[in-house]
PDB file of C-alpha atoms in Angstrom:
ATOM      1  CA  UNK A1201     105.416  87.943  91.186  1.00  0.00           C
ATOM      2  CA  UNK A1202     103.640  88.486  94.364  1.00  0.00           C
ATOM      3  CA  UNK A1203      99.330  87.563  94.748  1.00  0.00           C
ATOM      4  CA  UNK A1204      97.104  87.601  97.561  1.00  0.00           C
ATOM      5  CA  UNK A1205      94.354  85.405  98.059  1.00  0.00           C
ATOM      6  CA  UNK A1206      91.492  86.094 100.441  1.00  0.00           C
ATOM      7  CA  UNK A1207      89.238  82.534 100.547  1.00  0.00           C
ATOM      8  CA  UNK A1208      86.264  84.118 101.755  1.00  0.00           C
ATOM      9  CA  UNK A1209      84.279  86.885  99.478  1.00  0.00           C
ATOM     10  CA  UNK A1210      81.714  86.957 102.133  1.00  0.00           C
ATOM     11  CA  UNK A1211      80.859  86.713 105.814  1.00  0.00           C
ATOM     12  CA  UNK A1212      78.223  87.441 107.676  1.00  0.00           C
ATOM     13  CA  UNK A1213      78.267  86.849 111.892  1.00  0.00           C
ATOM     14  CA  UNK A1214      76.195  88.370 114.659  1.00  0.00           C
ATOM     15  CA  UNK A1215      76.939  91.048 116.690  1.00  0.00           C
ATOM     16  CA  UNK A1216      79.220  90.757 119.769  1.00  0.00           C
ATOM     17  CA  UNK A1217      80.484  86.941 117.725  1.00  0.00           C
ATOM     18  CA  UNK A1218      84.435  86.656 116.994  1.00  0.00           C
ATOM     19  CA  UNK A1219      85.182  86.653 113.671  1.00  0.00           C
ATOM     20  CA  UNK A1220      88.647  85.857 111.160  1.00  0.00           C
ATOM     21  CA  UNK A1221      88.976  86.808 107.544  1.00  0.00           C
ATOM     22  CA  UNK A1222      91.706  85.053 106.092  1.00  0.00           C
ATOM     23  CA  UNK A1223      94.490  85.871 103.673  1.00  0.00           C
ATOM     24  CA  UNK A1224      97.370  84.009 102.338  1.00  0.00           C
ATOM     25  CA  UNK A1225      99.779  85.639  99.833  1.00  0.00           C
ATOM     26  CA  UNK A1226     102.703  83.936  97.771  1.00  0.00           C
ATOM     27  CA  UNK A1227     105.789  85.902  97.243  1.00  0.00           C
ATOM     28  CA  UNK A1228     109.725  84.451  96.871  1.00  0.00           C
ATOM     29  CA  UNK A1229     110.704  87.202  99.046  1.00  0.00           C
ATOM     30  CA  UNK A1230     110.047  88.958 102.236  1.00  0.00           C
ATOM     31  CA  UNK A1231     107.092  90.952 102.607  1.00  0.00           C
ATOM     32  CA  UNK A1232     105.507  93.867 104.300  1.00  0.00           C
ATOM     33  CA  UNK A1233     101.480  92.949 105.008  1.00  0.00           C
ATOM     34  CA  UNK A1234      98.435  95.398 105.187  1.00  0.00           C
ATOM     35  CA  UNK A1235      94.845  94.871 105.994  1.00  0.00           C
ATOM     36  CA  UNK A1236      92.432  98.033 104.569  1.00  0.00           C
ATOM     37  CA  UNK A1237      89.212  98.872 105.181  1.00  0.00           C
ATOM     38  CA  UNK A1238      86.459 100.397 102.674  1.00  0.00           C
ATOM     39  CA  UNK A1239      82.871 101.427 103.640  1.00  0.00           C
ATOM     40  CA  UNK A1240      80.393 101.765 101.562  1.00  0.00           C
ATOM     41  CA  UNK A1241      81.502 104.779  98.592  1.00  0.00           C
ATOM     42  CA  UNK A1242      84.256 105.923 100.318  1.00  0.00           C
ATOM     43  CA  UNK A1243      88.352 104.731  99.273  1.00  0.00           C
ATOM     44  CA  UNK A1244      90.207 102.046 101.453  1.00  0.00           C
ATOM     45  CA  UNK A1245      91.571 103.190 104.703  1.00  0.00           C
ATOM     46  CA  UNK A1246      94.827 101.399 106.537  1.00  0.00           C
ATOM     47  CA  UNK A1247      93.270  99.222 109.437  1.00  0.00           C
ATOM     48  CA  UNK A1248      96.742  97.324 110.445  1.00  0.00           C
ATOM     49  CA  UNK A1249      99.941  97.066 109.107  1.00  0.00           C
ATOM     50  CA  UNK A1250     102.882  94.494 109.386  1.00  0.00           C
ATOM     51  CA  UNK A1251     106.575  95.739 108.493  1.00  0.00           C
ATOM     52  CA  UNK A1252     108.794  93.627 110.819  1.00  0.00           C
ATOM     53  CA  UNK A1253     109.516  92.610 114.459  1.00  0.00           C
ATOM     54  CA  UNK A1254     106.484  91.507 116.365  1.00  0.00           C
ATOM     55  CA  UNK A1255     104.155  88.738 114.537  1.00  0.00           C
ATOM     56  CA  UNK A1256     100.985  89.961 116.406  1.00  0.00           C
ATOM     57  CA  UNK A1257     100.002  93.404 115.033  1.00  0.00           C
ATOM     58  CA  UNK A1258      96.789  95.432 116.101  1.00  0.00           C
ATOM     59  CA  UNK A1259      94.475  98.219 115.378  1.00  0.00           C
ATOM     60  CA  UNK A1260      93.258 100.984 117.094  1.00  0.00           C
ATOM     61  CA  UNK A1261      89.353  99.353 116.987  1.00  0.00           C
ATOM     62  CA  UNK A1262      90.128  95.848 118.175  1.00  0.00           C
ATOM     63  CA  UNK A1263      91.476  94.059 115.151  1.00  0.00           C
ATOM     64  CA  UNK A1264      94.618  92.120 114.943  1.00  0.00           C
ATOM     65  CA  UNK A1265      95.552  90.545 112.687  1.00  0.00           C
ATOM     66  CA  UNK A1266      99.325  87.520 113.057  1.00  0.00           C
ATOM     67  CA  UNK A1267     102.002  87.098 110.357  1.00  0.00           C
ATOM     68  CA  UNK A1268     102.436  83.546 110.127  1.00  0.00           C
ATOM     69  CA  UNK A1269     105.877  83.199 107.505  1.00  0.00           C
ATOM     70  CA  UNK A1270     105.364  79.393 107.497  1.00  0.00           C
ATOM     71  CA  UNK A1271     102.060  79.390 106.340  1.00  0.00           C
ATOM     72  CA  UNK A1272     102.580  82.616 104.679  1.00  0.00           C
ATOM     73  CA  UNK A1273      99.127  83.552 105.749  1.00  0.00           C
ATOM     74  CA  UNK A1274      98.231  87.065 107.338  1.00  0.00           C
ATOM     75  CA  UNK A1275      94.630  86.426 109.013  1.00  0.00           C
ATOM     76  CA  UNK A1276      92.587  89.208 110.799  1.00  0.00           C
ATOM     77  CA  UNK A1277      91.038  88.525 113.767  1.00  0.00           C
ATOM     78  CA  UNK A1278      88.240  90.670 116.041  1.00  0.00           C
ATOM     79  CA  UNK A1279      87.236  88.698 119.417  1.00  0.00           C
ATOM     80  CA  UNK A1280      84.178  90.843 119.089  1.00  0.00           C
ATOM     81  CA  UNK A1281      82.239  92.676 116.234  1.00  0.00           C
ATOM     82  CA  UNK A1282      79.750  95.554 116.582  1.00  0.00           C
ATOM     83  CA  UNK A1283      76.971  96.439 113.652  1.00  0.00           C
ATOM     84  CA  UNK A1284      79.835  99.445 112.686  1.00  0.00           C
ATOM     85  CA  UNK A1285      82.595  96.752 111.022  1.00  0.00           C
ATOM     86  CA  UNK A1286      80.210  96.094 109.067  1.00  0.00           C
ATOM     87  CA  UNK A1287      82.671  96.972 105.486  1.00  0.00           C
ATOM     88  CA  UNK A1288      84.878  95.047 102.779  1.00  0.00           C
ATOM     89  CA  UNK A1289      88.226  93.949 103.923  1.00  0.00           C
ATOM     90  CA  UNK A1290      91.129  93.772 101.409  1.00  0.00           C
ATOM     91  CA  UNK A1291      94.376  92.013 102.073  1.00  0.00           C
ATOM     92  CA  UNK A1292      97.830  93.574 100.203  1.00  0.00           C
ATOM     93  CA  UNK A1293     101.192  92.189 100.314  1.00  0.00           C
ATOM     94  CA  UNK A1294     104.396  94.308  98.877  1.00  0.00           C
ATOM     95  CA  UNK A1295     107.568  93.072  98.319  1.00  0.00           C
ATOM     96  CA  UNK A1296     110.653  94.213  99.992  1.00  0.00           C
ATOM     97  CA  UNK A1297     113.161  94.843  97.142  1.00  0.00           C
ATOM     98  CA  UNK A1298     111.966  93.853  93.644  1.00  0.00           C
ATOM     99  CA  UNK A1299     109.520  96.039  92.131  1.00  0.00           C
ATOM    100  CA  UNK A1300     107.572  97.317  95.815  1.00  0.00           C
ATOM    101  CA  UNK A1301     104.177  97.394  94.236  1.00  0.00           C
ATOM    102  CA  UNK A1302     101.190  96.992  96.562  1.00  0.00           C
ATOM    103  CA  UNK A1303      98.503  94.271  95.256  1.00  0.00           C
ATOM    104  CA  UNK A1304      95.341  93.300  96.951  1.00  0.00           C
ATOM    105  CA  UNK A1305      93.477  90.721  97.211  1.00  0.00           C
ATOM    106  CA  UNK A1306      89.432  90.334  96.240  1.00  0.00           C
ATOM    107  CA  UNK A1307      88.110  91.406  99.632  1.00  0.00           C
ATOM    108  CA  UNK A1308      86.010  90.119 102.337  1.00  0.00           C
ATOM    109  CA  UNK A1309      82.828  91.639 102.637  1.00  0.00           C
ATOM    110  CA  UNK A1310      81.960  91.735 106.464  1.00  0.00           C
ATOM    111  CA  UNK A1311      78.353  92.216 107.462  1.00  0.00           C
ATOM    112  CA  UNK A1312      77.392  92.246 110.994  1.00  0.00           C
ATOM    113  CA  UNK A1313      74.048  91.285 112.087  1.00  0.00           C
ATOM    114  CA  UNK A1314      72.060  92.324 114.971  1.00  0.00           C
TER     115      UNK A1314
ATOM    116  CA  UNK B1265      97.639 117.706 104.220  1.00  0.00           C
ATOM    117  CA  UNK B1266      93.849 117.223 102.336  1.00  0.00           C
ATOM    118  CA  UNK B1267      95.334 113.998 101.412  1.00  0.00           C
ATOM    119  CA  UNK B1268      94.835 112.177  97.949  1.00  0.00           C
ATOM    120  CA  UNK B1269      92.310 114.150  95.833  1.00  0.00           C
ATOM    121  CA  UNK B1270      90.900 112.468  92.864  1.00  0.00           C
ATOM    122  CA  UNK B1271      88.963 114.278  90.120  1.00  0.00           C
ATOM    123  CA  UNK B1272      86.155 113.957  88.944  1.00  0.00           C
ATOM    124  CA  UNK B1273      84.395 111.969  91.522  1.00  0.00           C
ATOM    125  CA  UNK B1274      81.882 110.756  89.063  1.00  0.00           C
ATOM    126  CA  UNK B1275      82.001 110.609  85.338  1.00  0.00           C
ATOM    127  CA  UNK B1276      79.699 109.650  82.834  1.00  0.00           C
ATOM    128  CA  UNK B1277      80.192 109.482  79.006  1.00  0.00           C
ATOM    129  CA  UNK B1278      79.523 108.042  76.079  1.00  0.00           C
ATOM    130  CA  UNK B1279      81.279 105.101  74.583  1.00  0.00           C
ATOM    131  CA  UNK B1280      84.300 106.105  71.899  1.00  0.00           C
ATOM    132  CA  UNK B1281      84.766 109.090  73.945  1.00  0.00           C
ATOM    133  CA  UNK B1282      88.130 110.275  75.822  1.00  0.00           C
ATOM    134  CA  UNK B1283      88.368 109.951  79.779  1.00  0.00           C
ATOM    135  CA  UNK B1284      90.827 111.701  81.635  1.00  0.00           C
ATOM    136  CA  UNK B1285      91.132 110.580  85.458  1.00  0.00           C
ATOM    137  CA  UNK B1286      92.828 113.004  87.583  1.00  0.00           C
ATOM    138  CA  UNK B1287      95.122 112.336  91.067  1.00  0.00           C
ATOM    139  CA  UNK B1288      97.036 114.796  93.518  1.00  0.00           C
ATOM    140  CA  UNK B1289      99.368 112.817  95.725  1.00  0.00           C
ATOM    141  CA  UNK B1290     100.171 113.465  99.086  1.00  0.00           C
ATOM    142  CA  UNK B1291     102.920 116.018  98.977  1.00  0.00           C
ATOM    143  CA  UNK B1292     106.361 114.945  99.782  1.00  0.00           C
ATOM    144  CA  UNK B1293     105.093 111.330  98.778  1.00  0.00           C
ATOM    145  CA  UNK B1294     107.572 109.357  96.274  1.00  0.00           C
ATOM    146  CA  UNK B1295     104.936 106.723  94.965  1.00  0.00           C
ATOM    147  CA  UNK B1296     101.971 106.525  93.251  1.00  0.00           C
ATOM    148  CA  UNK B1297      99.554 103.773  92.465  1.00  0.00           C
ATOM    149  CA  UNK B1298      96.327 103.298  90.147  1.00  0.00           C
ATOM    150  CA  UNK B1299      93.695 100.583  90.740  1.00  0.00           C
ATOM    151  CA  UNK B1300      90.838  99.971  89.534  1.00  0.00           C
ATOM    152  CA  UNK B1301      87.677  98.297  91.244  1.00  0.00           C
ATOM    153  CA  UNK B1302      84.899  96.064  89.384  1.00  0.00           C
ATOM    154  CA  UNK B1303      82.675  93.441  91.390  1.00  0.00           C
ATOM    155  CA  UNK B1304      83.937  90.720  89.270  1.00  0.00           C
ATOM    156  CA  UNK B1305      87.513  91.572  89.258  1.00  0.00           C
ATOM    157  CA  UNK B1306      88.160  93.415  92.696  1.00  0.00           C
ATOM    158  CA  UNK B1307      90.796  95.622  92.871  1.00  0.00           C
ATOM    159  CA  UNK B1308      93.464  95.769  90.092  1.00  0.00           C
ATOM    160  CA  UNK B1309      96.280  97.384  90.069  1.00  0.00           C
ATOM    161  CA  UNK B1310      96.359  99.057  86.736  1.00  0.00           C
ATOM    162  CA  UNK B1311      99.953 100.966  86.804  1.00  0.00           C
ATOM    163  CA  UNK B1312     102.398 102.133  89.633  1.00  0.00           C
ATOM    164  CA  UNK B1313     105.034 105.567  89.500  1.00  0.00           C
ATOM    165  CA  UNK B1314     108.121 105.584  91.716  1.00  0.00           C
ATOM    166  CA  UNK B1315     109.384 109.340  91.879  1.00  0.00           C
ATOM    167  CA  UNK B1316     107.366 109.837  88.757  1.00  0.00           C
ATOM    168  CA  UNK B1317     108.665 106.797  86.513  1.00  0.00           C
ATOM    169  CA  UNK B1318     106.564 104.437  85.640  1.00  0.00           C
ATOM    170  CA  UNK B1319     107.563 101.285  86.879  1.00  0.00           C
ATOM    171  CA  UNK B1320     105.068  98.880  86.557  1.00  0.00           C
ATOM    172  CA  UNK B1321     102.650  98.995  83.832  1.00  0.00           C
ATOM    173  CA  UNK B1322     101.928  95.046  83.599  1.00  0.00           C
ATOM    174  CA  UNK B1323      97.946  95.761  84.595  1.00  0.00           C
ATOM    175  CA  UNK B1324      97.184  98.166  82.463  1.00  0.00           C
ATOM    176  CA  UNK B1325      94.005  96.497  80.463  1.00  0.00           C
ATOM    177  CA  UNK B1326      95.010  97.383  76.814  1.00  0.00           C
ATOM    178  CA  UNK B1327      96.477 100.101  74.451  1.00  0.00           C
ATOM    179  CA  UNK B1328      93.870 102.263  75.194  1.00  0.00           C
ATOM    180  CA  UNK B1329      94.968 102.738  78.698  1.00  0.00           C
ATOM    181  CA  UNK B1330      97.059 105.541  79.173  1.00  0.00           C
ATOM    182  CA  UNK B1331      99.049 106.709  82.543  1.00  0.00           C
ATOM    183  CA  UNK B1332     101.222 110.025  82.842  1.00  0.00           C
ATOM    184  CA  UNK B1333     103.277 111.785  85.821  1.00  0.00           C
ATOM    185  CA  UNK B1334     104.831 114.549  84.617  1.00  0.00           C
ATOM    186  CA  UNK B1335     105.582 116.045  88.088  1.00  0.00           C
ATOM    187  CA  UNK B1336     105.570 114.997  91.546  1.00  0.00           C
ATOM    188  CA  UNK B1337     102.235 116.121  92.387  1.00  0.00           C
ATOM    189  CA  UNK B1338      99.779 115.397  89.432  1.00  0.00           C
ATOM    190  CA  UNK B1339      99.025 112.128  87.705  1.00  0.00           C
ATOM    191  CA  UNK B1340      96.617 111.095  85.058  1.00  0.00           C
ATOM    192  CA  UNK B1341      94.782 108.046  83.674  1.00  0.00           C
ATOM    193  CA  UNK B1342      93.884 108.241  80.095  1.00  0.00           C
ATOM    194  CA  UNK B1343      90.947 106.030  78.663  1.00  0.00           C
ATOM    195  CA  UNK B1344      90.723 106.915  74.601  1.00  0.00           C
ATOM    196  CA  UNK B1345      88.500 105.423  73.182  1.00  0.00           C
ATOM    197  CA  UNK B1346      86.363 104.198  76.033  1.00  0.00           C
ATOM    198  CA  UNK B1347      83.746 101.258  76.043  1.00  0.00           C
ATOM    199  CA  UNK B1348      81.312 100.111  78.422  1.00  0.00           C
ATOM    200  CA  UNK B1349      83.573  97.408  80.027  1.00  0.00           C
ATOM    201  CA  UNK B1350      85.916 100.106  80.961  1.00  0.00           C
ATOM    202  CA  UNK B1351      82.865 101.197  83.750  1.00  0.00           C
ATOM    203  CA  UNK B1352      84.496 100.793  87.028  1.00  0.00           C
ATOM    204  CA  UNK B1353      85.852 102.950  90.095  1.00  0.00           C
ATOM    205  CA  UNK B1354      89.240 104.274  89.970  1.00  0.00           C
ATOM    206  CA  UNK B1355      91.412 104.790  92.630  1.00  0.00           C
ATOM    207  CA  UNK B1356      94.557 106.802  93.107  1.00  0.00           C
ATOM    208  CA  UNK B1357      96.851 106.011  96.351  1.00  0.00           C
ATOM    209  CA  UNK B1358     100.475 107.545  96.997  1.00  0.00           C
ATOM    210  CA  UNK B1359     103.090 106.556  99.771  1.00  0.00           C
ATOM    211  CA  UNK B1360     105.977 108.051 100.864  1.00  0.00           C
ATOM    212  CA  UNK B1361     108.066 105.441 100.499  1.00  0.00           C
ATOM    213  CA  UNK B1362     108.245 101.713 100.401  1.00  0.00           C
ATOM    214  CA  UNK B1363     107.042 100.233 103.539  1.00  0.00           C
ATOM    215  CA  UNK B1364     104.775 102.029 104.643  1.00  0.00           C
ATOM    216  CA  UNK B1365     101.230 102.583 103.867  1.00  0.00           C
ATOM    217  CA  UNK B1366      99.518 103.688 100.834  1.00  0.00           C
ATOM    218  CA  UNK B1367      96.450 106.656 101.169  1.00  0.00           C
ATOM    219  CA  UNK B1368      93.974 106.313  99.081  1.00  0.00           C
ATOM    220  CA  UNK B1369      92.104 108.699  97.553  1.00  0.00           C
ATOM    221  CA  UNK B1370      88.153 108.770  97.066  1.00  0.00           C
ATOM    222  CA  UNK B1371      88.223 107.317  93.469  1.00  0.00           C
ATOM    223  CA  UNK B1372      86.248 108.208  90.529  1.00  0.00           C
ATOM    224  CA  UNK B1373      82.930 106.369  89.363  1.00  0.00           C
ATOM    225  CA  UNK B1374      83.264 106.094  85.767  1.00  0.00           C
ATOM    226  CA  UNK B1375      79.968 104.934  83.534  1.00  0.00           C
ATOM    227  CA  UNK B1376      80.413 104.531  80.093  1.00  0.00           C
ATOM    228  CA  UNK B1377      77.124 104.150  77.894  1.00  0.00           C
TER     229      UNK B1377
END
């Protein structure tokens, strides 16, 4: 069965600094990978996804993630963060074939300080 | 489309009472997920339906929990009897098909006292 590990539960950074949120997954088959963002008292919203093709995927608000099959990773990066990026970020995996359920990591709380 | 709709948004109940959470997925979506979110355990998948059929319920904590999807536009998650440790935010999500993203509802915050 698939699983997701987000290595950092909390990441504090200063505004305009770069950030990387780490995500590693475990699966015996090919996968689809997702990053979701959750703002306080809200549901989760899709940030970006990897389905196939180019291993580097981007969101409209400057985040990017790179699928690395050999390292089974899908780390999320942003070169310069804003106060408004403060939120919790979740990495998720869904196996191609099999049960195709969507499994999440425990989340990383990103806090951007002025 | 109004998105995934969950009700109620907040529920406070006494220990031992039955609780029913409701979810209306996005029209045309054929997969539906129920998740539970707590500080300690993060976002846990409870059960997953595909075309109204439960595919994987291995995350359902115990027999007190049950979920149904009588048709493509409605699902319920029931807890009977409820216990204080069931207090959490419960999310419903739907997906059009495999390989696409899941859309989440706003969640139901359950407090069992």
